[in-house]
């Protein structure tokens, strides 16, 4: 289903920036605002693709969906599998961070909660992570819990140069 209006992805693309989708990002947005897309076969594959993309000289956004966390482990309520997936992700995260340039911003988050220990297969209500990292960051700390995902979009766009 196409987005009901313009998205931040459209704004970035219209400003001449790259909007690279990894995983099912192109499907989620029906290609709207995407300049390049990479289908991934697994979360590990998506992480490998993301590392390779970070080695390239691109200007804009690389938007990644590591679907196995959600589809294979969260909705299936498999905490052991979820834990193993986090370990695989963590081993690739160090490599990814080493590829970041001085002006890159890395944001790790989720689009919804999905507690693998809860019953049923629907989304759950716990808070999602919001972890931001850049080599140019001067301070660290926690932000207060937010009532909206808008803080993620605002943080991403405020770092972009239009």
CSV table of N, CA and C in Angstrom, one decimal:
chain,number,residue,atom,x,y,z
A,1,UNK,N,0.8,-1.2,0.0
A,1,UNK,CA,0.0,0.0,0.0
A,1,UNK,C,0.9,1.2,0.0
A,2,UNK,N,0.6,2.1,-0.9
A,2,UNK,CA,1.4,3.4,-1.0
A,2,UNK,C,1.2,4.2,0.2
A,3,UNK,N,2.2,5.0,0.6
A,3,UNK,CA,2.0,6.0,1.7
A,3,UNK,C,0.9,6.9,1.3
A,4,UNK,N,0.1,7.4,2.2
A,4,UNK,CA,-1.0,8.3,2.0
A,4,UNK,C,-0.6,9.7,1.6
A,5,UNK,N,0.7,10.0,1.7
A,5,UNK,CA,1.2,11.4,1.3
A,5,UNK,C,2.7,11.3,1.2
A,6,UNK,N,3.2,12.5,1.1
A,6,UNK,CA,4.7,12.6,1.0
A,6,UNK,C,5.3,12.1,2.3
A,7,UNK,N,6.5,11.5,2.2
A,7,UNK,CA,7.2,11.0,3.4
A,7,UNK,C,8.5,11.7,3.4
A,8,UNK,N,9.2,11.5,4.5
A,8,UNK,CA,10.6,12.1,4.7
A,8,UNK,C,11.5,11.5,3.6
A,9,UNK,N,11.2,10.3,3.1
A,9,UNK,CA,12.0,9.6,2.1
A,9,UNK,C,11.8,10.4,0.8
A,10,UNK,N,10.6,10.9,0.5
A,10,UNK,CA,10.4,11.7,-0.7
A,10,UNK,C,11.2,13.0,-0.6
A,11,UNK,N,11.1,13.6,0.5
A,11,UNK,CA,11.8,14.9,0.7
A,11,UNK,C,13.3,14.7,0.5
A,12,UNK,N,13.9,13.7,1.1
A,12,UNK,CA,15.3,13.4,0.9
A,12,UNK,C,15.6,13.2,-0.6
A,13,UNK,N,14.9,12.4,-1.2
A,13,UNK,CA,15.1,12.1,-2.7
A,13,UNK,C,15.0,13.4,-3.5
A,14,UNK,N,13.9,14.1,-3.2
A,14,UNK,CA,13.7,15.4,-4.0
A,14,UNK,C,14.8,16.4,-3.8
A,15,UNK,N,15.5,16.3,-2.6
A,15,UNK,CA,16.6,17.2,-2.3
A,15,UNK,C,17.9,16.7,-3.0
A,16,UNK,N,17.8,15.6,-3.7
A,16,UNK,CA,19.0,15.1,-4.4
A,16,UNK,C,19.8,14.1,-3.6
A,17,UNK,N,19.3,13.7,-2.5
A,17,UNK,CA,20.1,12.8,-1.6
A,17,UNK,C,19.7,11.3,-2.0
A,18,UNK,N,20.6,10.4,-1.6
A,18,UNK,CA,20.4,9.0,-1.8
A,18,UNK,C,19.4,8.5,-0.7
A,19,UNK,N,18.5,7.6,-1.1
A,19,UNK,CA,17.7,7.0,-0.2
A,19,UNK,C,17.7,5.5,-0.5
A,20,UNK,N,18.6,4.8,0.3
A,20,UNK,CA,18.9,3.4,0.0
A,20,UNK,C,18.0,2.5,1.0
A,21,UNK,N,17.3,1.6,0.4
A,21,UNK,CA,16.5,0.7,1.2
A,21,UNK,C,17.1,-0.7,1.2
A,22,UNK,N,17.2,-1.3,2.4
A,22,UNK,CA,17.8,-2.7,2.6
A,22,UNK,C,16.7,-3.5,3.3
A,23,UNK,N,16.5,-4.7,2.8
A,23,UNK,CA,15.5,-5.6,3.4
A,23,UNK,C,14.1,-5.3,2.7
A,24,UNK,N,13.1,-5.2,3.5
A,24,UNK,CA,11.8,-4.9,2.9
A,24,UNK,C,11.4,-3.5,2.9
A,25,UNK,N,12.3,-2.5,3.0
A,25,UNK,CA,12.0,-1.1,3.0
A,25,UNK,C,11.3,-0.7,1.7
A,26,UNK,N,11.8,-1.1,0.6
A,26,UNK,CA,11.1,-0.8,-0.7
A,26,UNK,C,9.7,-1.3,-0.7
A,27,UNK,N,9.5,-2.5,-0.2
A,27,UNK,CA,8.1,-3.0,-0.2
A,27,UNK,C,7.2,-2.2,0.8
A,28,UNK,N,7.7,-1.9,1.9
A,28,UNK,CA,6.9,-1.1,2.9
A,28,UNK,C,6.4,0.2,2.3
A,29,UNK,N,7.3,0.9,1.6
A,29,UNK,CA,7.0,2.2,1.0
A,29,UNK,C,6.6,2.1,-0.4
A,30,UNK,N,6.4,0.9,-1.0
A,30,UNK,CA,6.0,0.8,-2.4
A,30,UNK,C,6.9,1.6,-3.3
A,31,UNK,N,8.2,1.6,-3.0
A,31,UNK,CA,9.2,2.3,-3.8
A,31,UNK,C,9.2,3.8,-3.7
A,32,UNK,N,8.2,4.4,-3.0
A,32,UNK,CA,8.1,5.8,-2.9
A,32,UNK,C,9.3,6.4,-2.1
A,33,UNK,N,10.0,7.3,-2.8
A,33,UNK,CA,11.1,8.0,-2.2
A,33,UNK,C,12.4,7.2,-2.1
A,34,UNK,N,12.4,6.0,-2.7
A,34,UNK,CA,13.6,5.1,-2.7
A,34,UNK,C,14.4,5.3,-4.0
A,35,UNK,N,15.7,5.5,-3.8
A,35,UNK,CA,16.6,5.7,-5.0
A,35,UNK,C,17.3,4.4,-5.4
A,36,UNK,N,17.5,3.5,-4.4
A,36,UNK,CA,18.2,2.3,-4.6
A,36,UNK,C,17.7,1.2,-3.6
A,37,UNK,N,17.6,0.0,-4.0
A,37,UNK,CA,17.0,-1.0,-3.1
A,37,UNK,C,17.8,-2.3,-3.1
A,38,UNK,N,18.0,-2.9,-2.0
A,38,UNK,CA,18.7,-4.2,-1.8
A,38,UNK,C,17.7,-5.1,-1.1
A,39,UNK,N,17.4,-6.2,-1.8
A,39,UNK,CA,16.6,-7.3,-1.1
A,39,UNK,C,17.5,-8.1,-0.3
A,40,UNK,N,17.2,-8.4,0.9
A,40,UNK,CA,18.0,-9.3,1.7
A,40,UNK,C,17.3,-10.6,2.1
A,41,UNK,N,18.1,-11.7,2.2
A,41,UNK,CA,17.5,-13.0,2.4
A,41,UNK,C,17.4,-13.3,3.9
A,42,UNK,N,18.1,-12.5,4.8
A,42,UNK,CA,18.0,-12.7,6.2
A,42,UNK,C,18.6,-11.5,6.9
A,43,UNK,N,18.5,-11.4,8.2
A,43,UNK,CA,19.0,-10.3,8.9
A,43,UNK,C,20.5,-10.2,8.8
A,44,UNK,N,21.2,-11.4,8.8
A,44,UNK,CA,22.6,-11.4,8.7
A,44,UNK,C,23.0,-10.9,7.3
A,45,UNK,N,22.3,-11.3,6.2
A,45,UNK,CA,22.5,-10.8,4.9
A,45,UNK,C,22.3,-9.3,4.8
A,46,UNK,N,21.2,-8.8,5.4
A,46,UNK,CA,20.9,-7.4,5.4
A,46,UNK,C,22.0,-6.6,6.1
A,47,UNK,N,22.6,-7.2,7.2
A,47,UNK,CA,23.7,-6.5,7.9
A,47,UNK,C,24.9,-6.5,7.0
A,48,UNK,N,25.2,-7.6,6.3
A,48,UNK,CA,26.4,-7.6,5.4
A,48,UNK,C,26.2,-6.6,4.3
A,49,UNK,N,25.0,-6.5,3.7
A,49,UNK,CA,24.7,-5.5,2.7
A,49,UNK,C,24.9,-4.1,3.2
A,50,UNK,N,24.5,-3.8,4.4
A,50,UNK,CA,24.6,-2.5,5.0
A,50,UNK,C,26.1,-2.1,5.2
A,51,UNK,N,26.9,-3.1,5.7
A,51,UNK,CA,28.3,-2.8,5.8
A,51,UNK,C,28.9,-2.5,4.5
A,52,UNK,N,28.6,-3.2,3.4
A,52,UNK,CA,29.1,-2.9,2.1
A,52,UNK,C,28.6,-1.5,1.6
A,53,UNK,N,27.4,-1.2,1.9
A,53,UNK,CA,26.9,0.2,1.5
A,53,UNK,C,27.7,1.3,2.2
A,54,UNK,N,28.0,1.0,3.5
A,54,UNK,CA,28.7,2.1,4.2
A,54,UNK,C,30.1,2.3,3.7
A,55,UNK,N,30.6,1.3,3.0
A,55,UNK,CA,32.0,1.4,2.4
A,55,UNK,C,31.9,2.3,1.2
A,56,UNK,N,30.7,2.5,0.6
A,56,UNK,CA,30.5,3.4,-0.6
A,56,UNK,C,30.4,4.8,-0.1
A,57,UNK,N,30.7,5.7,-1.1
A,57,UNK,CA,30.5,7.1,-0.8
A,57,UNK,C,29.1,7.6,-1.3
A,58,UNK,N,28.2,7.6,-0.3
A,58,UNK,CA,26.9,8.0,-0.6
A,58,UNK,C,26.5,9.1,0.3
A,59,UNK,N,25.5,9.9,-0.1
A,59,UNK,CA,25.0,11.0,0.7
A,59,UNK,C,23.5,10.9,0.9
A,60,UNK,N,23.1,10.7,2.1
A,60,UNK,CA,21.6,10.6,2.3
A,60,UNK,C,21.3,9.6,3.4
A,61,UNK,N,20.4,8.7,3.1
A,61,UNK,CA,19.9,7.8,4.1
A,61,UNK,C,20.0,6.3,3.6
A,62,UNK,N,20.5,5.5,4.5
A,62,UNK,CA,20.4,4.0,4.3
A,62,UNK,C,19.5,3.5,5.3
A,63,UNK,N,18.3,3.1,4.9
A,63,UNK,CA,17.2,2.7,5.7
A,63,UNK,C,17.1,1.1,5.7
A,64,UNK,N,17.3,0.5,6.8
A,64,UNK,CA,17.5,-1.0,6.9
A,64,UNK,C,16.4,-1.6,7.7
A,65,UNK,N,15.9,-2.7,7.2
A,65,UNK,CA,14.9,-3.5,8.0
A,65,UNK,C,15.5,-4.9,8.1
A,66,UNK,N,15.9,-5.3,9.3
A,66,UNK,CA,16.4,-6.7,9.6
A,66,UNK,C,15.2,-7.5,10.0
A,67,UNK,N,14.5,-8.1,9.1
A,67,UNK,CA,13.2,-8.7,9.3
A,67,UNK,C,13.2,-9.9,10.2
A,68,UNK,N,14.3,-10.7,10.3
A,68,UNK,CA,14.3,-11.9,11.0
A,68,UNK,C,13.9,-11.7,12.5
A,69,UNK,N,14.3,-10.6,13.1
A,69,UNK,CA,14.0,-10.3,14.5
A,69,UNK,C,12.5,-10.4,14.7
A,70,UNK,N,11.8,-9.8,13.7
A,70,UNK,CA,10.3,-9.7,13.8
A,70,UNK,C,9.6,-11.0,13.3
A,71,UNK,N,9.9,-11.4,12.1
A,71,UNK,CA,9.2,-12.5,11.5
A,71,UNK,C,9.5,-13.9,12.1
A,72,UNK,N,10.8,-14.1,12.3
A,72,UNK,CA,11.2,-15.5,12.8
A,72,UNK,C,11.2,-15.6,14.3
A,73,UNK,N,11.5,-14.6,15.0
A,73,UNK,CA,11.7,-14.8,16.4
A,73,UNK,C,10.6,-14.0,17.3
A,74,UNK,N,10.3,-12.8,17.0
A,74,UNK,CA,9.4,-12.0,17.8
A,74,UNK,C,8.0,-12.5,17.7
A,75,UNK,N,7.4,-12.5,16.5
A,75,UNK,CA,6.1,-13.0,16.3
A,75,UNK,C,5.9,-14.5,16.6
A,76,UNK,N,7.0,-15.2,16.4
A,76,UNK,CA,7.0,-16.7,16.7
A,76,UNK,C,7.2,-17.0,18.2
A,77,UNK,N,7.4,-15.9,19.0
A,77,UNK,CA,7.7,-16.1,20.4
A,77,UNK,C,8.8,-17.1,20.7
A,78,UNK,N,9.9,-16.8,20.1
A,78,UNK,CA,11.1,-17.7,20.3
A,78,UNK,C,12.2,-16.9,20.9
A,79,UNK,N,12.3,-16.8,22.3
A,79,UNK,CA,13.3,-16.0,22.9
A,79,UNK,C,14.7,-16.5,22.6
A,80,UNK,N,14.9,-17.8,22.5
A,80,UNK,CA,16.2,-18.4,22.3
A,80,UNK,C,16.7,-17.9,20.9
A,81,UNK,N,15.9,-18.1,19.9
A,81,UNK,CA,16.2,-17.6,18.5
A,81,UNK,C,16.5,-16.2,18.5
A,82,UNK,N,15.6,-15.4,19.2
A,82,UNK,CA,15.8,-13.9,19.3
A,82,UNK,C,17.2,-13.6,19.8
A,83,UNK,N,17.5,-14.3,20.9
A,83,UNK,CA,18.8,-14.0,21.5
A,83,UNK,C,20.0,-14.4,20.6
A,84,UNK,N,19.9,-15.5,19.9
A,84,UNK,CA,20.9,-15.8,18.9
A,84,UNK,C,21.0,-14.8,17.8
A,85,UNK,N,19.9,-14.3,17.4
A,85,UNK,CA,19.8,-13.2,16.3
A,85,UNK,C,20.5,-11.9,16.8
A,86,UNK,N,20.3,-11.6,18.1
A,86,UNK,CA,20.9,-10.4,18.6
A,86,UNK,C,22.5,-10.6,18.7
A,87,UNK,N,22.9,-11.8,19.0
A,87,UNK,CA,24.3,-12.1,19.0
A,87,UNK,C,24.9,-12.0,17.6
A,88,UNK,N,24.2,-12.5,16.6
A,88,UNK,CA,24.7,-12.3,15.2
A,88,UNK,C,24.8,-10.9,14.8
A,89,UNK,N,23.7,-10.1,15.2
A,89,UNK,CA,23.7,-8.7,14.9
A,89,UNK,C,24.8,-8.0,15.6
A,90,UNK,N,25.1,-8.3,16.8
A,90,UNK,CA,26.1,-7.6,17.6
A,90,UNK,C,27.5,-7.9,17.0
A,91,UNK,N,27.7,-9.1,16.5
A,91,UNK,CA,29.0,-9.3,15.9
A,91,UNK,C,29.2,-8.5,14.6
A,92,UNK,N,28.2,-8.2,13.9
A,92,UNK,CA,28.3,-7.3,12.7
A,92,UNK,C,28.3,-5.9,13.0
A,93,UNK,N,27.7,-5.5,14.2
A,93,UNK,CA,27.6,-4.1,14.5
A,93,UNK,C,29.0,-3.4,14.7
A,94,UNK,N,29.9,-4.1,15.3
A,94,UNK,CA,31.3,-3.6,15.4
A,94,UNK,C,31.9,-3.3,14.1
A,95,UNK,N,31.7,-4.2,13.1
A,95,UNK,CA,32.2,-4.0,11.8
A,95,UNK,C,31.6,-2.8,11.1
A,96,UNK,N,30.2,-2.7,11.3
A,96,UNK,CA,29.5,-1.5,10.7
A,96,UNK,C,30.0,-0.2,11.3
A,97,UNK,N,30.2,-0.2,12.6
A,97,UNK,CA,30.6,1.0,13.3
A,97,UNK,C,32.0,1.5,12.8
A,98,UNK,N,32.9,0.5,12.5
A,98,UNK,CA,34.2,0.8,12.0
A,98,UNK,C,34.1,1.4,10.6
A,99,UNK,N,33.1,1.2,9.9
A,99,UNK,CA,32.9,1.7,8.5
A,99,UNK,C,32.3,3.1,8.5
A,100,UNK,N,31.7,3.6,9.6
A,100,UNK,CA,31.1,4.9,9.6
A,100,UNK,C,32.1,6.0,9.4
A,101,UNK,N,31.7,7.0,8.7
A,101,UNK,CA,32.5,8.2,8.5
A,101,UNK,C,32.2,9.2,9.6
A,102,UNK,N,33.0,10.2,9.7
A,102,UNK,CA,32.9,11.2,10.8
A,102,UNK,C,31.5,11.8,10.8
A,103,UNK,N,30.9,12.0,9.6
A,103,UNK,CA,29.6,12.7,9.6
A,103,UNK,C,28.4,11.8,9.5
A,104,UNK,N,28.6,10.5,9.6
A,104,UNK,CA,27.5,9.5,9.6
A,104,UNK,C,26.8,9.5,10.9
A,105,UNK,N,25.5,9.2,10.8
A,105,UNK,CA,24.6,9.0,12.0
A,105,UNK,C,24.0,7.6,11.9
A,106,UNK,N,24.2,6.8,12.9
A,106,UNK,CA,23.6,5.5,13.0
A,106,UNK,C,22.5,5.5,14.0
A,107,UNK,N,21.3,5.1,13.7
A,107,UNK,CA,20.2,5.0,14.6
A,107,UNK,C,19.7,3.5,14.6
A,108,UNK,N,19.6,3.0,15.8
A,108,UNK,CA,19.0,1.6,15.9
A,108,UNK,C,17.7,1.8,16.6
A,109,UNK,N,16.7,1.2,16.0
A,109,UNK,CA,15.3,1.3,16.6
A,109,UNK,C,14.5,0.2,16.1
A,110,UNK,N,13.2,0.3,16.4
A,110,UNK,CA,12.2,-0.7,15.9
A,110,UNK,C,10.9,0.0,15.6
A,111,UNK,N,10.1,-0.6,14.8
A,111,UNK,CA,8.8,0.0,14.4
A,111,UNK,C,7.7,-0.4,15.4
A,112,UNK,N,8.0,-1.4,16.3
A,112,UNK,CA,7.0,-1.7,17.3
A,112,UNK,C,7.6,-2.7,18.3
A,113,UNK,N,7.0,-2.9,19.4
A,113,UNK,CA,7.4,-3.9,20.3
A,113,UNK,C,7.0,-5.3,19.9
A,114,UNK,N,7.8,-6.3,20.3
A,114,UNK,CA,7.5,-7.6,20.0
A,114,UNK,C,8.2,-8.5,21.0
A,115,UNK,N,7.7,-8.6,22.2
A,115,UNK,CA,8.3,-9.4,23.2
A,115,UNK,C,8.2,-10.9,22.9
A,116,UNK,N,9.4,-11.6,22.7
A,116,UNK,CA,9.3,-13.0,22.3
A,116,UNK,C,8.9,-13.9,23.5
A,117,UNK,N,8.8,-13.4,24.7
A,117,UNK,CA,8.3,-14.2,25.8
A,117,UNK,C,6.8,-14.1,26.1
A,118,UNK,N,6.1,-13.2,25.4
A,118,UNK,CA,4.7,-13.0,25.6
A,118,UNK,C,3.9,-14.0,24.8
A,119,UNK,N,2.6,-14.2,25.2
A,119,UNK,CA,1.8,-15.2,24.4
A,119,UNK,C,1.2,-14.5,23.2
A,120,UNK,N,0.8,-15.3,22.2
A,120,UNK,CA,0.2,-14.8,21.0
A,120,UNK,C,1.2,-14.4,20.0
A,121,UNK,N,0.7,-13.8,18.9
A,121,UNK,CA,1.6,-13.5,17.8
A,121,UNK,C,1.6,-12.0,17.5
A,122,UNK,N,0.7,-11.2,18.1
A,122,UNK,CA,0.6,-9.8,17.8
A,122,UNK,C,1.7,-9.0,18.4
A,123,UNK,N,1.8,-7.7,18.0
A,123,UNK,CA,2.8,-6.8,18.5
A,123,UNK,C,2.5,-6.6,20.0
A,124,UNK,N,3.5,-6.3,20.8
A,124,UNK,CA,3.4,-6.0,22.2
A,124,UNK,C,3.7,-4.6,22.5
A,125,UNK,N,3.4,-4.1,23.7
A,125,UNK,CA,3.4,-2.7,24.0
A,125,UNK,C,4.7,-2.1,24.6
A,126,UNK,N,5.7,-2.9,24.8
A,126,UNK,CA,6.9,-2.4,25.5
A,126,UNK,C,7.5,-1.3,24.6
A,127,UNK,N,8.4,-0.5,25.2
A,127,UNK,CA,9.0,0.6,24.5
A,127,UNK,C,10.0,0.0,23.5
A,128,UNK,N,10.3,0.7,22.4
A,128,UNK,CA,11.3,0.3,21.4
A,128,UNK,C,12.6,1.0,21.7
A,129,UNK,N,13.7,0.4,21.3
A,129,UNK,CA,15.0,1.1,21.6
A,129,UNK,C,15.1,2.3,20.7
A,130,UNK,N,15.9,3.2,21.1
A,130,UNK,CA,16.3,4.3,20.3
A,130,UNK,C,17.8,4.6,20.7
A,131,UNK,N,18.7,4.1,19.9
A,131,UNK,CA,20.1,4.3,20.1
A,131,UNK,C,20.7,5.0,18.9
A,132,UNK,N,21.3,6.1,19.2
A,132,UNK,CA,21.9,7.0,18.1
A,132,UNK,C,23.4,7.0,18.4
A,133,UNK,N,24.2,6.9,17.3
A,133,UNK,CA,25.7,7.0,17.4
A,133,UNK,C,26.3,7.7,16.2
A,134,UNK,N,27.2,8.6,16.5
A,134,UNK,CA,28.0,9.3,15.5
A,134,UNK,C,29.4,9.5,16.1
A,135,UNK,N,30.4,9.5,15.3
A,135,UNK,CA,31.7,9.8,15.7
A,135,UNK,C,31.8,11.2,16.2
A,136,UNK,N,31.0,12.1,15.7
A,136,UNK,CA,31.0,13.5,16.0
A,136,UNK,C,30.2,13.8,17.3
A,137,UNK,N,29.5,12.9,17.8
A,137,UNK,CA,28.8,13.1,19.1
A,137,UNK,C,29.7,13.5,20.2
A,138,UNK,N,29.3,14.5,21.0
A,138,UNK,CA,30.1,15.0,22.1
A,138,UNK,C,29.6,14.5,23.4
A,139,UNK,N,28.3,14.2,23.5
A,139,UNK,CA,27.7,13.8,24.8
A,139,UNK,C,27.0,12.5,24.6
A,140,UNK,N,26.8,11.8,25.8
A,140,UNK,CA,26.0,10.6,25.8
A,140,UNK,C,25.0,10.7,26.9
A,141,UNK,N,24.0,9.8,26.8
A,141,UNK,CA,23.0,9.8,27.9
A,141,UNK,C,21.7,9.3,27.4
A,142,UNK,N,20.7,9.2,28.2
A,142,UNK,CA,19.4,8.7,27.9
A,142,UNK,C,18.5,9.9,27.6
A,143,UNK,N,17.5,9.6,26.8
A,143,UNK,CA,16.4,10.6,26.6
A,143,UNK,C,15.2,10.0,27.3
A,144,UNK,N,14.3,10.9,27.6
A,144,UNK,CA,13.1,10.5,28.3
A,144,UNK,C,12.2,9.6,27.3
A,145,UNK,N,11.4,8.7,27.8
A,145,UNK,CA,10.5,8.0,27.0
A,145,UNK,C,9.6,9.0,26.2
A,146,UNK,N,9.3,8.6,25.0
A,146,UNK,CA,8.5,9.5,24.1
A,146,UNK,C,7.2,8.8,23.8
A,147,UNK,N,6.2,9.6,23.5
A,147,UNK,CA,4.9,9.1,23.1
A,147,UNK,C,4.7,8.9,21.6
A,148,UNK,N,5.8,9.1,20.8
A,148,UNK,CA,5.6,9.1,19.4
A,148,UNK,C,7.0,8.7,18.7
A,149,UNK,N,6.8,8.1,17.5
A,149,UNK,CA,8.0,7.8,16.7
A,149,UNK,C,8.6,9.1,16.0
A,150,UNK,N,7.9,10.2,16.1
A,150,UNK,CA,8.3,11.4,15.4
A,150,UNK,C,9.7,11.8,15.8
A,151,UNK,N,10.1,11.6,17.1
A,151,UNK,CA,11.4,12.0,17.5
A,151,UNK,C,12.5,11.3,16.7
A,152,UNK,N,12.2,10.1,16.2
A,152,UNK,CA,13.2,9.3,15.4
A,152,UNK,C,13.3,10.0,14.0
A,153,UNK,N,12.2,10.3,13.4
A,153,UNK,CA,12.3,11.0,12.1
A,153,UNK,C,12.9,12.4,12.2
A,154,UNK,N,12.5,13.1,13.3
A,154,UNK,CA,13.1,14.4,13.5
A,154,UNK,C,14.6,14.4,13.7
A,155,UNK,N,15.0,13.4,14.5
A,155,UNK,CA,16.5,13.2,14.7
A,155,UNK,C,17.2,12.9,13.5
A,156,UNK,N,16.6,12.1,12.6
A,156,UNK,CA,17.2,11.7,11.4
A,156,UNK,C,17.3,12.9,10.4
A,157,UNK,N,16.2,13.6,10.3
A,157,UNK,CA,16.2,14.7,9.3
A,157,UNK,C,17.0,15.9,9.8
A,158,UNK,N,17.1,16.1,11.1
A,158,UNK,CA,17.9,17.2,11.6
A,158,UNK,C,19.3,17.0,11.3
A,159,UNK,N,19.8,15.8,11.1
A,159,UNK,CA,21.2,15.5,10.8
A,159,UNK,C,21.5,15.6,9.3
A,160,UNK,N,20.5,15.7,8.4
A,160,UNK,CA,20.6,15.7,7.0
A,160,UNK,C,20.9,17.2,6.5
A,161,UNK,N,21.7,17.3,5.5
A,161,UNK,CA,22.0,18.6,4.9
A,161,UNK,C,21.2,18.6,3.6
A,162,UNK,N,20.2,19.5,3.5
A,162,UNK,CA,19.4,19.7,2.3
A,162,UNK,C,20.0,20.8,1.4
